[in-house]
Each structure stands twice: as C-alpha cells, then as structure tokens.
CSV table of C-alpha atoms and ligand atoms in Angstrom, one decimal:
chain,number,residue,atom,x,y,z
A,1,MET,CA,125.7,137.6,61.7
A,2,SER,CA,122.4,136.3,60.5
A,3,GLU,CA,122.5,135.0,56.9
A,4,PRO,CA,119.4,135.9,55.1
A,5,ASP,CA,119.7,132.8,52.8
A,6,GLY,CA,119.8,130.6,55.9
A,7,LYS,CA,123.1,128.9,55.0
A,8,GLN,CA,125.6,128.2,57.8
A,9,PRO,CA,128.4,130.7,57.5
A,10,SER,CA,131.3,128.7,56.1
A,11,ARG,CA,134.4,130.6,57.4
A,12,ARG,CA,133.5,133.0,60.2
A,13,SER,CA,132.8,131.3,63.5
A,14,TRP,CA,129.5,132.3,65.2
A,15,ALA,CA,128.1,132.2,68.7
A,16,GLU,CA,124.8,132.3,70.6
A,17,PRO,CA,122.6,135.4,70.0
A,18,TYR,CA,122.4,136.1,73.8
A,19,LYS,CA,124.6,136.5,76.8
A,20,ILE,CA,124.4,135.0,80.3
A,21,LYS,CA,122.9,137.1,83.1
A,22,VAL,CA,122.2,134.5,85.8
A,23,VAL,CA,124.2,131.3,86.5
A,24,GLU,CA,123.3,128.1,88.3
A,25,PRO,CA,126.4,126.4,89.8
A,26,LEU,CA,126.8,122.7,89.1
A,27,LYS,CA,128.0,120.0,91.5
A,28,MET,CA,131.1,118.2,90.5
A,29,THR,CA,131.1,114.5,91.5
A,30,THR,CA,133.7,111.7,91.6
A,31,PRO,CA,133.4,108.4,89.6
A,32,GLU,CA,132.8,106.6,93.0
A,33,GLN,CA,129.9,108.9,93.8
A,34,ARG,CA,128.4,108.3,90.4
A,35,ARG,CA,128.7,104.5,90.6
A,36,ARG,CA,126.8,104.7,93.8
A,37,ALA,CA,124.2,107.1,92.4
A,38,ILE,CA,123.4,105.1,89.3
A,39,ALA,CA,123.1,101.8,91.3
A,40,GLU,CA,120.7,103.5,93.7
A,41,ALA,CA,118.8,104.8,90.6
A,42,GLY,CA,118.3,101.2,89.3
A,43,PHE,CA,120.6,102.1,86.3
A,44,ASN,CA,117.8,104.3,85.0
A,45,THR,CA,118.9,107.9,84.4
A,46,PHE,CA,115.3,109.1,85.0
A,47,LEU,CA,115.7,108.0,88.6
A,48,LEU,CA,118.9,110.0,89.3
A,49,ARG,CA,118.7,113.1,91.4
A,50,SER,CA,119.4,116.1,89.2
A,51,GLU,CA,121.9,117.5,91.6
A,52,ASP,CA,124.1,114.5,91.0
A,53,VAL,CA,124.2,115.3,87.3
A,54,TYR,CA,126.9,117.4,85.8
A,55,ILE,CA,125.6,118.0,82.3
A,56,ASP,CA,121.9,117.2,81.9
A,57,LEU,CA,121.0,116.0,78.4
A,58,LEU,CA,118.1,113.9,79.6
A,59,THR,CA,115.6,116.0,77.7
A,60,ASP,CA,114.9,119.4,76.1
A,61,SER,CA,111.5,119.3,77.7
A,62,GLY,CA,110.9,122.2,80.1
A,63,THR,CA,114.7,122.5,80.6
A,64,GLY,CA,115.4,125.6,78.6
A,65,ALA,CA,116.4,129.0,79.9
A,66,MET,CA,113.9,131.8,79.7
A,67,SER,CA,114.9,135.3,78.5
A,68,ASP,CA,114.8,138.4,80.6
A,69,ASN,CA,111.7,139.4,78.6
A,70,GLN,CA,109.9,136.2,79.6
A,71,TRP,CA,110.9,136.7,83.2
A,72,ALA,CA,109.5,140.2,83.0
A,73,GLY,CA,106.3,138.8,81.7
A,74,MET,CA,106.1,136.5,84.7
A,75,MET,CA,105.6,139.6,86.8
A,76,LEU,CA,102.6,140.5,84.7
A,77,GLY,CA,100.7,137.4,85.4
A,78,ASP,CA,97.0,138.0,85.8
A,79,GLU,CA,96.0,135.3,88.1
A,80,ALA,CA,92.3,135.6,87.7
A,81,TYR,CA,90.4,132.4,87.6
A,82,ALA,CA,88.6,133.3,84.4
A,83,GLY,CA,89.5,135.4,81.4
A,84,SER,CA,93.1,136.3,82.4
A,85,ARG,CA,94.7,138.8,80.0
A,86,ASN,CA,97.6,136.5,79.6
A,87,PHE,CA,95.3,133.9,78.1
A,88,TYR,CA,94.2,136.4,75.4
A,89,ASN,CA,97.8,137.3,74.7
A,90,LEU,CA,98.6,133.6,74.3
A,91,GLU,CA,95.6,133.0,72.1
A,92,ALA,CA,96.5,135.9,69.9
A,93,THR,CA,100.1,134.8,69.7
A,94,VAL,CA,99.3,131.2,68.7
A,95,ARG,CA,96.8,132.5,66.1
A,96,GLU,CA,99.5,134.8,64.7
A,97,TYR,CA,102.3,132.3,64.5
A,98,TYR,CA,100.6,128.9,64.1
A,99,GLY,CA,97.5,130.2,62.4
A,100,PHE,CA,94.9,128.1,64.1
A,101,ARG,CA,91.6,129.6,65.3
A,102,HIS,CA,90.8,128.0,68.6
A,103,VAL,CA,93.4,127.8,71.3
A,104,ILE,CA,92.9,125.7,74.4
A,105,PRO,CA,95.6,125.8,77.0
A,106,THR,CA,96.7,122.6,78.8
A,107,HIS,CA,99.1,121.9,81.5
A,108,GLN,CA,101.6,120.4,79.0
A,109,GLY,CA,101.5,118.5,75.7
A,110,ARG,CA,100.0,115.2,77.0
A,111,GLY,CA,97.1,117.1,78.4
A,112,ALA,CA,96.3,118.2,74.8
A,113,GLU,CA,96.9,114.7,73.5
A,114,HIS,CA,94.5,113.3,76.1
A,115,ILE,CA,91.7,115.7,75.1
A,116,LEU,CA,92.2,115.3,71.4
A,117,SER,CA,92.3,111.4,71.7
A,118,GLN,CA,89.2,111.3,73.8
A,119,ILE,CA,87.1,113.5,71.5
A,120,ALA,CA,88.3,112.2,68.2
A,121,VAL,CA,89.3,108.5,68.6
A,122,HIS,CA,86.8,105.7,69.0
A,123,ASP,CA,87.0,102.0,69.8
A,124,GLY,CA,88.5,100.1,66.9
A,125,ASP,CA,89.9,103.2,65.2
A,126,PHE,CA,93.4,103.4,63.6
A,127,VAL,CA,95.6,106.5,64.0
A,128,PRO,CA,98.4,106.6,61.4
A,129,GLY,CA,101.4,108.7,62.1
A,130,ASN,CA,105.0,109.3,61.1
A,131,MET,CA,106.5,107.2,63.9
A,132,TYR,CA,105.0,107.0,67.4
A,133,PHE,CA,105.7,109.1,70.4
A,134,THR,CA,105.3,107.6,73.8
A,135,THR,CA,102.6,109.7,75.4
A,136,THR,CA,100.8,110.4,72.0
A,137,ARG,CA,100.4,106.7,71.2
A,138,LEU,CA,99.4,105.8,74.8
A,139,HIS,CA,96.6,108.3,74.7
A,140,GLN,CA,95.4,107.0,71.3
A,141,GLU,CA,95.4,103.5,72.7
A,142,LEU,CA,93.7,104.4,75.9
A,143,ALA,CA,90.9,106.0,73.8
A,144,GLY,CA,90.5,102.7,72.0
A,145,GLY,CA,92.6,103.4,68.9
A,146,GLN,CA,95.6,101.6,67.4
A,147,PHE,CA,98.6,103.5,66.2
A,148,VAL,CA,99.9,102.7,62.7
A,149,ASP,CA,103.4,103.8,61.7
A,150,VAL,CA,103.6,105.1,58.2
A,151,VAL,CA,106.9,106.9,58.2
A,152,ILE,CA,109.3,106.2,55.3
A,153,ASP,CA,111.6,103.2,55.7
A,154,GLU,CA,114.7,105.4,55.7
A,155,ALA,CA,113.6,106.7,59.2
A,156,HIS,CA,114.4,103.4,60.7
A,157,ASP,CA,117.9,103.3,59.2
A,158,PRO,CA,120.3,105.2,61.5
A,159,GLU,CA,122.9,105.6,58.6
A,160,ASN,CA,120.6,106.8,55.9
A,161,GLU,CA,121.3,110.5,55.1
A,162,HIS,CA,117.8,111.4,53.8
A,163,PRO,CA,117.4,115.1,54.4
A,164,PHE,CA,113.7,114.7,55.4
A,165,LYS,CA,113.8,111.5,57.3
A,166,GLY,CA,110.5,112.2,59.1
A,167,ASN,CA,108.5,112.1,55.8
A,168,VAL,CA,105.3,110.1,55.5
A,169,ASP,CA,105.3,107.1,53.2
A,170,LEU,CA,102.2,107.9,51.1
A,171,ASP,CA,101.9,104.4,49.8
A,172,LYS,CA,101.8,102.9,53.3
A,173,LEU,CA,99.2,105.5,54.2
A,174,LYS,CA,97.1,104.6,51.0
A,175,ARG,CA,97.4,100.9,51.9
A,176,LEU,CA,96.1,101.5,55.4
A,177,ILE,CA,93.1,103.6,54.0
A,178,ASP,CA,92.3,100.8,51.5
A,179,LYS,CA,92.6,98.2,54.2
A,180,VAL,CA,90.6,99.7,57.1
A,181,GLY,CA,88.6,102.4,55.3
A,182,ALA,CA,88.7,106.1,55.9
A,183,LYS,CA,85.8,106.0,58.4
A,184,ARG,CA,88.0,104.1,60.8
A,185,ILE,CA,90.7,106.7,60.7
A,186,PRO,CA,89.7,109.7,62.8
A,187,TYR,CA,92.9,111.7,62.0
A,188,PHE,CA,96.4,111.6,60.9
A,189,CYS,CA,99.0,112.5,63.5
A,190,LEU,CA,101.8,114.4,61.8
A,191,HIS,CA,104.9,114.8,63.9
A,192,THR,CA,107.0,117.9,63.0
A,193,THR,CA,109.9,117.0,63.7
A,194,VAL,CA,109.9,113.2,64.5
A,195,ASN,CA,111.3,112.9,68.0
A,196,MET,CA,111.7,109.1,68.1
A,197,GLY,CA,113.4,109.2,64.7
A,198,GLY,CA,116.1,111.4,66.0
A,199,GLY,CA,114.5,114.9,65.6
A,200,GLN,CA,114.1,114.4,61.8
A,201,PRO,CA,112.1,116.9,59.8
A,202,VAL,CA,109.3,116.5,57.3
A,203,SER,CA,109.5,118.3,54.0
A,204,MET,CA,107.0,120.9,53.0
A,205,ASP,CA,106.1,118.8,49.8
A,206,ASN,CA,105.4,115.8,52.0
A,207,ILE,CA,103.3,117.7,54.5
A,208,ARG,CA,101.3,119.1,51.5
A,209,GLU,CA,100.9,115.7,49.9
A,210,THR,CA,100.0,114.0,53.1
A,211,SER,CA,97.4,116.6,53.9
A,212,HIS,CA,95.9,116.4,50.4
A,213,LEU,CA,95.7,112.6,50.6
A,214,CYS,CA,94.0,112.7,54.0
A,215,HIS,CA,91.6,115.5,53.2
A,216,ASN,CA,90.6,113.8,49.9
A,217,HIS,CA,89.4,110.9,52.1
A,218,GLY,CA,87.8,113.1,54.7
A,219,ILE,CA,90.5,112.4,57.2
A,220,ARG,CA,91.7,115.3,59.4
A,221,VAL,CA,95.3,116.1,60.0
A,222,PHE,CA,96.6,117.1,63.4
A,223,LEU,CA,100.2,118.2,63.9
A,224,ASP,CA,102.3,117.2,66.9
A,225,ALA,CA,103.7,120.7,66.6
A,226,THR,CA,106.1,120.3,69.6
A,227,ARG,CA,109.1,121.1,67.5
A,228,ALA,CA,107.5,122.6,64.4
A,229,VAL,CA,109.8,125.6,64.5
A,230,GLU,CA,112.9,123.4,64.3
A,231,ASN,CA,111.2,121.6,61.4
A,232,ALA,CA,110.6,125.0,59.7
A,233,TYR,CA,114.4,125.7,60.1
A,234,PHE,CA,115.3,122.5,58.4
A,235,ILE,CA,112.9,123.2,55.5
A,236,LYS,CA,114.6,126.6,55.2
A,237,VAL,CA,118.2,125.3,55.0
A,238,ARG,CA,117.6,122.0,53.2
A,239,ASP,CA,115.0,122.9,50.6
A,240,ALA,CA,116.3,125.5,48.1
A,241,ALA,CA,112.7,126.7,47.4
A,242,PHE,CA,112.7,128.1,51.0
A,243,HIS,CA,116.1,129.6,51.4
A,244,ASP,CA,114.7,133.1,51.2
A,245,VAL,CA,111.5,132.4,53.1
A,246,SER,CA,111.3,133.4,56.8
A,247,ILE,CA,110.9,130.9,59.6
A,248,VAL,CA,107.6,132.7,60.5
A,249,ALA,CA,106.2,132.2,57.0
A,250,ILE,CA,107.4,128.6,56.8
A,251,LEU,CA,105.8,127.7,60.1
A,252,LEU,CA,102.5,129.3,59.0
A,253,GLN,CA,102.6,127.3,55.8
A,254,ILE,CA,103.2,124.0,57.7
A,255,CYS,CA,100.2,124.7,59.9
A,256,SER,CA,98.0,125.8,56.9
A,257,PHE,CA,98.0,122.1,55.9
A,258,ALA,CA,96.6,120.9,59.2
A,259,ASP,CA,93.3,121.1,61.1
A,260,GLY,CA,94.9,121.7,64.4
A,261,CYS,CA,97.8,120.7,66.6
A,262,THR,CA,98.8,119.4,70.0
A,263,MET,CA,101.7,121.3,71.5
A,264,SER,CA,104.1,120.7,74.3
A,265,GLY,CA,105.2,124.3,75.1
A,266,LYS,CA,108.1,122.9,77.0
A,267,LYS,CA,110.1,122.5,73.8
A,268,ASP,CA,109.9,125.1,71.0
A,269,CYS,CA,107.9,127.6,73.1
A,270,LEU,CA,110.8,128.1,75.5
A,271,VAL,CA,109.0,127.6,78.8
A,272,ASN,CA,109.4,125.2,81.7
A,273,ILE,CA,105.7,124.1,81.7
A,274,GLY,CA,102.7,124.5,79.5
A,275,GLY,CA,101.0,123.4,76.3
A,276,PHE,CA,97.9,123.8,74.2
A,277,LEU,CA,95.5,122.2,71.8
A,278,ALA,CA,94.7,124.3,68.8
A,279,LEU,CA,91.9,123.6,66.4
A,280,ASN,CA,90.1,125.1,63.4
A,281,ASP,CA,86.8,123.3,63.7
A,282,ASP,CA,84.2,125.1,65.9
A,283,ASP,CA,82.3,122.0,67.0
A,284,LEU,CA,85.5,120.0,67.8
A,285,ALA,CA,86.8,123.0,69.8
A,286,ASP,CA,83.6,123.1,71.7
A,287,GLU,CA,84.0,119.5,72.6
A,288,ALA,CA,87.6,120.1,73.6
A,289,ARG,CA,86.6,122.9,75.9
A,290,ASN,CA,84.0,120.6,77.6
A,291,MET,CA,86.9,118.2,78.2
A,292,VAL,CA,89.5,120.7,79.3
A,293,VAL,CA,87.3,121.9,82.2
A,294,ILE,CA,87.1,118.3,83.5
A,295,TYR,CA,90.8,117.4,83.3
A,296,GLU,CA,92.9,120.5,83.1
A,297,GLY,CA,91.2,123.6,84.3
A,298,LEU,CA,88.9,126.3,82.9
A,299,HIS,CA,89.3,126.8,79.2
A,300,THR,CA,91.1,130.1,79.7
A,301,TYR,CA,93.9,128.6,81.8
A,302,GLY,CA,93.9,124.8,81.3
A,303,GLY,CA,96.2,124.1,84.2
A,304,MET,CA,98.6,127.0,83.7
A,305,ALA,CA,99.1,130.0,85.8
A,306,GLY,CA,98.5,133.4,84.1
A,307,ARG,CA,102.3,134.1,84.4
A,308,ASP,CA,103.1,130.8,82.7
A,309,MET,CA,100.8,131.7,79.8
A,310,GLU,CA,102.5,135.0,79.5
A,311,ALA,CA,105.9,133.4,79.4
A,312,MET,CA,104.8,131.0,76.7
A,313,ALA,CA,103.3,133.8,74.6
A,314,ARG,CA,106.6,135.7,74.8
A,315,GLY,CA,108.6,132.4,74.2
A,316,ILE,CA,106.7,131.7,71.0
A,317,VAL,CA,107.7,135.1,69.6
A,318,GLU,CA,111.4,134.5,70.5
A,319,SER,CA,111.3,130.9,69.2
A,320,VAL,CA,110.6,131.9,65.6
A,321,GLN,CA,113.6,134.3,65.3
A,322,PHE,CA,116.1,132.9,62.8
A,323,ASP,CA,119.2,133.6,64.9
A,324,HIS,CA,117.7,131.7,67.8
A,325,VAL,CA,116.7,128.6,66.0
A,326,ARG,CA,120.0,128.5,64.1
A,327,ALA,CA,122.0,128.7,67.3
A,328,ARG,CA,119.8,126.0,68.8
A,329,VAL,CA,120.1,123.5,66.0
A,330,GLY,CA,123.7,124.6,65.4
A,331,GLN,CA,124.7,123.5,68.9
A,332,VAL,CA,123.1,120.1,68.3
A,333,GLU,CA,125.0,119.8,65.0
A,334,TYR,CA,128.3,120.8,66.7
A,335,LEU,CA,128.0,118.0,69.2
A,336,GLY,CA,127.0,115.6,66.5
A,337,GLU,CA,129.9,116.5,64.2
A,338,ARG,CA,132.4,116.0,67.0
A,339,LEU,CA,131.1,112.5,67.5
A,340,ILE,CA,130.9,111.7,63.8
A,341,GLN,CA,134.5,112.8,63.3
A,342,ALA,CA,135.6,110.4,66.1
A,343,GLY,CA,133.8,107.5,64.4
A,344,VAL,CA,131.1,107.1,67.0
A,345,PRO,CA,127.9,105.7,65.4
A,346,VAL,CA,125.2,108.3,65.6
A,347,MET,CA,121.9,108.8,63.8
A,348,ARG,CA,122.5,110.7,60.5
A,349,PRO,CA,121.8,113.3,59.7
A,350,VAL,CA,121.9,114.9,63.1
A,351,GLY,CA,118.4,116.1,64.1
A,352,GLY,CA,117.1,119.2,65.6
A,353,HIS,CA,117.0,118.7,69.3
A,354,GLY,CA,119.6,116.1,70.1
A,355,VAL,CA,122.2,113.7,69.1
A,356,PHE,CA,121.1,110.1,69.0
A,357,VAL,CA,123.9,107.5,69.6
A,358,ASP,CA,123.3,104.2,67.9
A,359,ALA,CA,123.6,101.8,70.8
A,360,LYS,CA,123.2,98.6,68.8
A,361,ALA,CA,126.3,99.6,66.8
A,362,PHE,CA,128.1,101.0,69.9
A,363,LEU,CA,127.6,97.8,71.9
A,364,PRO,CA,127.2,94.9,69.4
A,365,HIS,CA,128.1,92.5,72.2
A,366,VAL,CA,124.9,93.4,74.1
A,367,PRO,CA,121.8,91.8,72.7
A,368,GLN,CA,118.8,94.1,72.3
A,369,SER,CA,116.9,92.1,74.9
A,370,GLN,CA,119.5,93.3,77.4
A,371,PHE,CA,118.8,97.0,76.5
A,372,PRO,CA,122.0,98.3,75.1
A,373,ALA,CA,120.8,101.9,75.0
A,374,GLN,CA,119.8,101.8,78.7
A,375,ALA,CA,123.2,100.3,79.5
A,376,LEU,CA,125.1,102.9,77.5
A,377,ALA,CA,123.2,105.8,79.1
A,378,ALA,CA,124.1,104.4,82.5
A,379,ALA,CA,127.7,104.0,81.6
A,380,LEU,CA,128.0,107.5,80.2
A,381,TYR,CA,126.7,108.9,83.5
A,382,VAL,CA,129.3,106.9,85.4
A,383,ASP,CA,132.1,108.0,83.1
A,384,SER,CA,131.4,111.8,83.2
A,385,GLY,CA,128.2,112.7,85.0
A,386,VAL,CA,126.5,113.4,81.6
A,387,ARG,CA,122.9,112.3,81.7
A,388,GLY,CA,121.2,111.0,78.5
A,389,MET,CA,118.2,108.8,78.1
A,390,GLU,CA,117.3,105.5,76.5
A,391,ARG,CA,115.2,105.5,73.3
A,392,GLY,CA,115.0,101.9,72.3
A,393,ALA,CA,113.4,98.7,73.6
A,394,VAL,CA,112.6,100.0,77.1
A,395,SER,CA,110.8,103.1,75.8
A,396,ALA,CA,109.0,101.0,73.1
A,397,GLY,CA,107.3,99.0,75.9
A,398,ARG,CA,105.2,95.9,75.2
A,399,ASP,CA,102.7,95.3,72.4
A,400,ALA,CA,99.2,96.4,73.5
A,401,ILE,CA,97.7,93.2,72.1
A,402,THR,CA,100.3,90.5,72.5
A,403,GLY,CA,102.0,91.8,75.6
A,404,GLU,CA,105.4,90.9,74.0
A,405,ASN,CA,108.4,93.3,74.3
A,406,ARG,CA,108.6,95.5,71.3
A,407,LEU,CA,112.2,95.4,69.8
A,408,PRO,CA,112.4,98.5,67.7
A,409,LYS,CA,114.9,98.9,64.9
A,410,LEU,CA,116.3,102.0,66.5
A,411,GLU,CA,118.1,101.4,69.8
A,412,LEU,CA,119.4,104.8,70.7
A,413,VAL,CA,120.8,106.9,73.5
A,414,ARG,CA,119.4,110.4,73.2
A,415,LEU,CA,121.6,113.3,74.2
A,416,THR,CA,119.0,116.1,74.1
A,417,LEU,CA,120.1,119.7,74.4
A,418,PRO,CA,118.2,122.1,76.5
A,419,ARG,CA,117.6,125.4,74.8
A,420,ARG,CA,120.0,128.3,75.7
A,421,VAL,CA,121.4,126.4,78.7
A,422,TYR,CA,124.9,124.9,78.0
A,423,THR,CA,128.0,126.3,76.3
A,424,GLN,CA,130.2,124.9,73.6
A,425,ALA,CA,132.7,123.8,76.4
A,426,HIS,CA,129.9,121.6,77.8
A,427,MET,CA,129.5,120.0,74.4
A,428,ASP,CA,133.2,119.3,74.3
A,429,VAL,CA,133.2,117.6,77.7
A,430,THR,CA,130.3,115.5,76.5
A,431,ALA,CA,131.9,114.5,73.3
A,432,GLU,CA,135.2,113.6,75.0
A,433,SER,CA,133.4,111.3,77.4
A,434,ILE,CA,131.5,109.5,74.7
A,435,VAL,CA,134.6,109.1,72.5
A,436,ASP,CA,136.4,107.7,75.6
A,437,LEU,CA,133.5,105.2,76.2
A,438,TRP,CA,133.7,104.2,72.5
A,439,ASP,CA,137.3,103.2,73.1
A,440,LYS,CA,136.4,101.1,76.2
A,441,ARG,CA,133.0,99.9,75.0
A,442,ASP,CA,134.0,96.2,75.8
A,443,ARG,CA,133.7,97.0,79.4
A,444,ILE,CA,130.0,97.9,79.3
A,445,CYS,CA,127.5,95.0,79.9
A,446,GLY,CA,123.8,94.6,79.4
A,447,LEU,CA,120.9,95.1,81.9
A,448,GLU,CA,117.8,93.2,83.0
A,449,PHE,CA,114.6,94.4,84.7
A,450,THR,CA,114.2,94.2,88.5
A,451,TYR,CA,111.0,96.3,88.3
A,452,GLU,CA,108.8,97.0,85.3
A,453,PRO,CA,106.0,99.5,85.6
A,454,LYS,CA,102.8,98.9,83.6
A,455,TYR,CA,102.6,102.2,81.7
A,456,LEU,CA,105.4,104.3,80.1
A,457,ARG,CA,107.9,101.9,81.8
A,458,PHE,CA,111.0,103.8,80.8
A,459,PHE,CA,110.3,106.5,83.3
A,460,ARG,CA,110.4,104.4,86.5
A,461,ALA,CA,111.8,101.0,85.5
A,462,ARG,CA,114.7,99.5,87.6
A,463,PHE,CA,117.5,97.3,86.3
A,464,LYS,CA,120.6,95.3,87.3
A,465,PRO,CA,123.7,94.6,85.2
A,466,THR,CA,123.7,91.1,83.6
A,467,ILE,CA,127.3,90.7,84.6
A,468,GLY,CA,128.7,91.6,88.0
A,469,ALA,CA,127.5,94.7,89.8
A,470,GLU,CA,129.0,97.5,87.7
A,471,ILE,CA,127.7,98.8,84.4
A,472,LEU,CA,131.1,100.1,83.4
A,473,ARG,CA,133.9,97.7,84.6
A,474,ASP,CA,137.3,99.0,85.6
A,475,GLN,CA,140.1,98.2,83.2
A,476,ASP,CA,141.7,95.6,85.5
A,477,ALA,CA,138.6,94.1,87.0
A,478,PRO,CA,137.9,90.5,86.1
A,479,THR,CA,134.9,90.0,83.8
A,480,PRO,CA,132.7,87.5,85.6
A,481,GLY,CA,131.2,85.2,83.1
A,482,ALA,CA,131.8,87.7,80.3
A,483,GLN,CA,130.7,86.8,76.8
A,484,PRO,CA,133.5,87.1,74.3
A,485,SER,CA,133.5,90.5,72.7
A,486,THR,CA,132.7,90.9,69.1
A,487,THR,CA,133.7,94.5,68.9
A,488,ARG,CA,137.4,94.3,67.9
B,1,PLP,C1,107.3,116.1,74.8
B,1,PLP,C2,106.5,115.6,73.7
B,1,PLP,C3,105.1,115.4,73.9
B,1,PLP,C4,104.4,115.4,75.2
B,1,PLP,O1,104.5,116.7,75.8
B,1,PLP,P1,104.6,116.9,77.4
B,1,PLP,O2,104.6,118.4,77.5
B,1,PLP,O3,105.8,116.2,77.8
B,1,PLP,O4,103.4,116.3,78.0
B,1,PLP,C5,104.4,115.0,72.8
B,1,PLP,N1,105.0,114.8,71.5
B,1,PLP,C6,106.3,115.0,71.4
B,1,PLP,C7,106.9,114.9,70.0
B,1,PLP,C8,107.1,115.4,72.4
B,1,PLP,O5,108.4,115.6,72.3
C-alpha cells in the first residue's frame, strides 16, 4: 500500500503496517473513581497512577511498542562493562542513518543535553533555538546560558496553517548575532520537529539557510533530533522537491547541515529508554566522553544496558521505513481531523506526534493565570479516563531572571500518541470525549497552585480548583461563586 510519491492514498483506506501479538489489558474506571483519582493527584495528570488511566496520551516518550525483532535483540544483549557489541551496532546504525561520526550513548535525551550544555555553553552565553524545550532550556540555563527563541512568528499562532511552522526566523537570528556577537553564541539548537509548537516541522530550505548563516559566523548547529524522522516525513509530503526522495535520504540530508545532535531515543527510535549525543568534531567528542563517564556511565554504554542499545539500534532501522512513519503520523492526523471537523480548537496544521488542543480558545472564561490547559487536561481525565498533558503556563515556568510566571502565547493540552500502541477505536473514544467536553466547557473551572516545585514544575506541581472542589461540575450542581461564562 505504500505510495512511492509519499501522498496519502485518497480513496482506499489503509491501516497499520503491523499486527498485534501481545496485549496489555486496560482497567475500566467509573467517573466517581476518576474524580477521586484526579483530586488525589492534585489535578496534575503527571501524578495519576497509570493503572487508573484508560487511554494514555500523556507522552510519546518511551511509551511505544517494540517490534518482535527488537525484543529478539533484547536477548542478544552483551552486558559487558566495556566494549559491548551492542554499542558497536548502535554506533554503526547512528552513523548510517544520522551520518554523524562520534556516537556517545546516554541514559536518555536529557543526559545528552546535559553533557552538550556543560561542554559548549559558558556563563553569559546565548543559545538561540526554534522554540524552547523544557529540559533543553534548563540545561542551557544551568550551564550559564540564556535561551533565545528565534522561531517564526507563525509558530505562536495556533490557527496559522504554515506547512513548516517550526522554521527559524533568519532575521531574528541575524539581529541576535548583531546584538550579542557570534562569540557569545556557542551553538544554535535546531529542533526537528518543534515539540512545544505542536510537533511542527522545519523545511529543508530553512535548515540549510539556518546552517549557512550560523556557519558563516562560526556558530555550530546542533539538532535536537528527537523527532527528526517525523520531520523528514513532513518534508517528503509537503515539499514537492522531496516527494520522490526516501525518508532515509531526507534524514541524512537534514543531519548533513548540523555538527551533531542530541537524541531522546524514547521517541523516534522506538525504545522505552535510551538516548545519545552524536558529534562530528573530534575534540568536542573527546570532551563529551570525559563528561559521560562522570554522569552517565562508560562511553560505550552511557547508562544503557547492552540489550537496550541493541533495541535502539534495531528501532532506528524500523523508524525510517516510510510505511511506519506514515502510519504513525497518519494516526495523529486522524485524531486531529475528527476534532477539527467537530469545531474543537486545535493547533493547525496537526503536527507529527500529537494533537494540541488550544485551551485558551476552549476555555475563554478561564484566565491564563488559572492555567486553562492544566484544567482541561484534568477535566478530560474525569470525563473519559484519557490522559493528556499541559503545555502552557505551568510548563513554561518562571523567568530565570525576574522570577515572574511566564505566560506563553500557546496554552495547549497535548494529546500525544505512543507509537504502535493504540488503535483507531481508541482515537474515536478520545475524540468523542473531547467533543463532549467542548459542548459542556462552561462546567470546567480554573486551577491554582497548592504546591510549586522549583525546577520543571509541571512534573510534580499540585493544584486545587478555583471554584468548589470539582474540576468538571455536574450539570445540575450549583456553581459556587461562578464567573459569568463568555463562551456562548
Ligand atoms: C523528550 C525530549 C527531550 C528530552 O529527552 P528525554 O529522553 O525525555 O530526556 C528533548 N527534546 C525534545 C524535543 C523532546 O521531546
């Protein structure tokens, strides 16, 4: 069924390029059980027990299903402390598909970010990027740097249909270079795709131009290659010049414009744990290996078991198959289309790894200071047991210098699809619940903190409803002190 030109088949329906061999039963819960569970979790979906969740769309990180070939590879783990054969297989695979010379395994993506930030960023430096990512920015800040967002303005507009909404605004980047000087910019952090912007891709032209601009000023370019395969897919289907080019070739071309990458293997690489730092520069790689032995493990395992490196190497090979990535992104698009057809406000166009519901437009009666996306995620769980996550003011945290709450333009609930885990029927149940909530959105109120952790607060923060005790009020319940709704 694969279409060599990369277009979606227009008439024939199509399905996943795999069948199910092992199943994991799900617990069905009642609304009463879910009300209790979300209150105990402080209205933070991160604090729910997974066994109380019906359809888990919290993240696509480490939640994918491995293939039989990957599981077979797990049995071939060489658990030697040094020089495991699985490391050499991983190294060769990364070289083949990502094209970088040095491969340094880490326990997951943030391990690679930590090492790169520590060896490259110095006090007072600026690190530009096409939107921030939570752990990436924090590691840059902890190393003494300051993140500067130079993504195009369209990325901050949930309704803008730009096909490559993750693109870098070259003028913004030029202005930064003019202002602070290239010497204060250790590298450019290029996200492929942009997670916080809704899984939006970067075009090949923009990658090339960004790379040229940086390299002309002696600034290195490092990819956050976490979802670079999904970015390659979007380039194939959205850029006519690439319709006949394979995912493998596009991925290699993307990487050819960079000096290295950080990778969370838990996403595109189809494993439950793992990551790597890949670099072309010999000296930098040597420094990175010095660091990895302190924080992660020997440079030939970096915090991963041999079997996990084997699974990741095999996952990388599977991840670049066109039929795989089309089914993966296709399922995300299916859920997004169902919501769009029902009039639910979602980020457009639908991105690669999830559907992002625009919580500001969904709950206009909840001010951003009362965390509408956090509230909507909690209400969705109560309604149907579907778990999403907040990507808005709670995730954005406080400004590193002023200590004020950041109030980002995008206030989103992310429904992230694990790879190869759920069926179309699960997507239908999810869509029905969200459409239902859309019809009764007046009954959802805002939240306020009862506990706010210092770092990456969205993971462990606790809240209470601003009105009454329930996040999603019953139809007949009185609305204590309710503000008048502006929604209809
Ligand atoms: C998940 C992720 C990371 C961090 O990787 P971990 O494996 O979770 O440590 C970095 N960047 C992006 C874009 C991610 O999605």
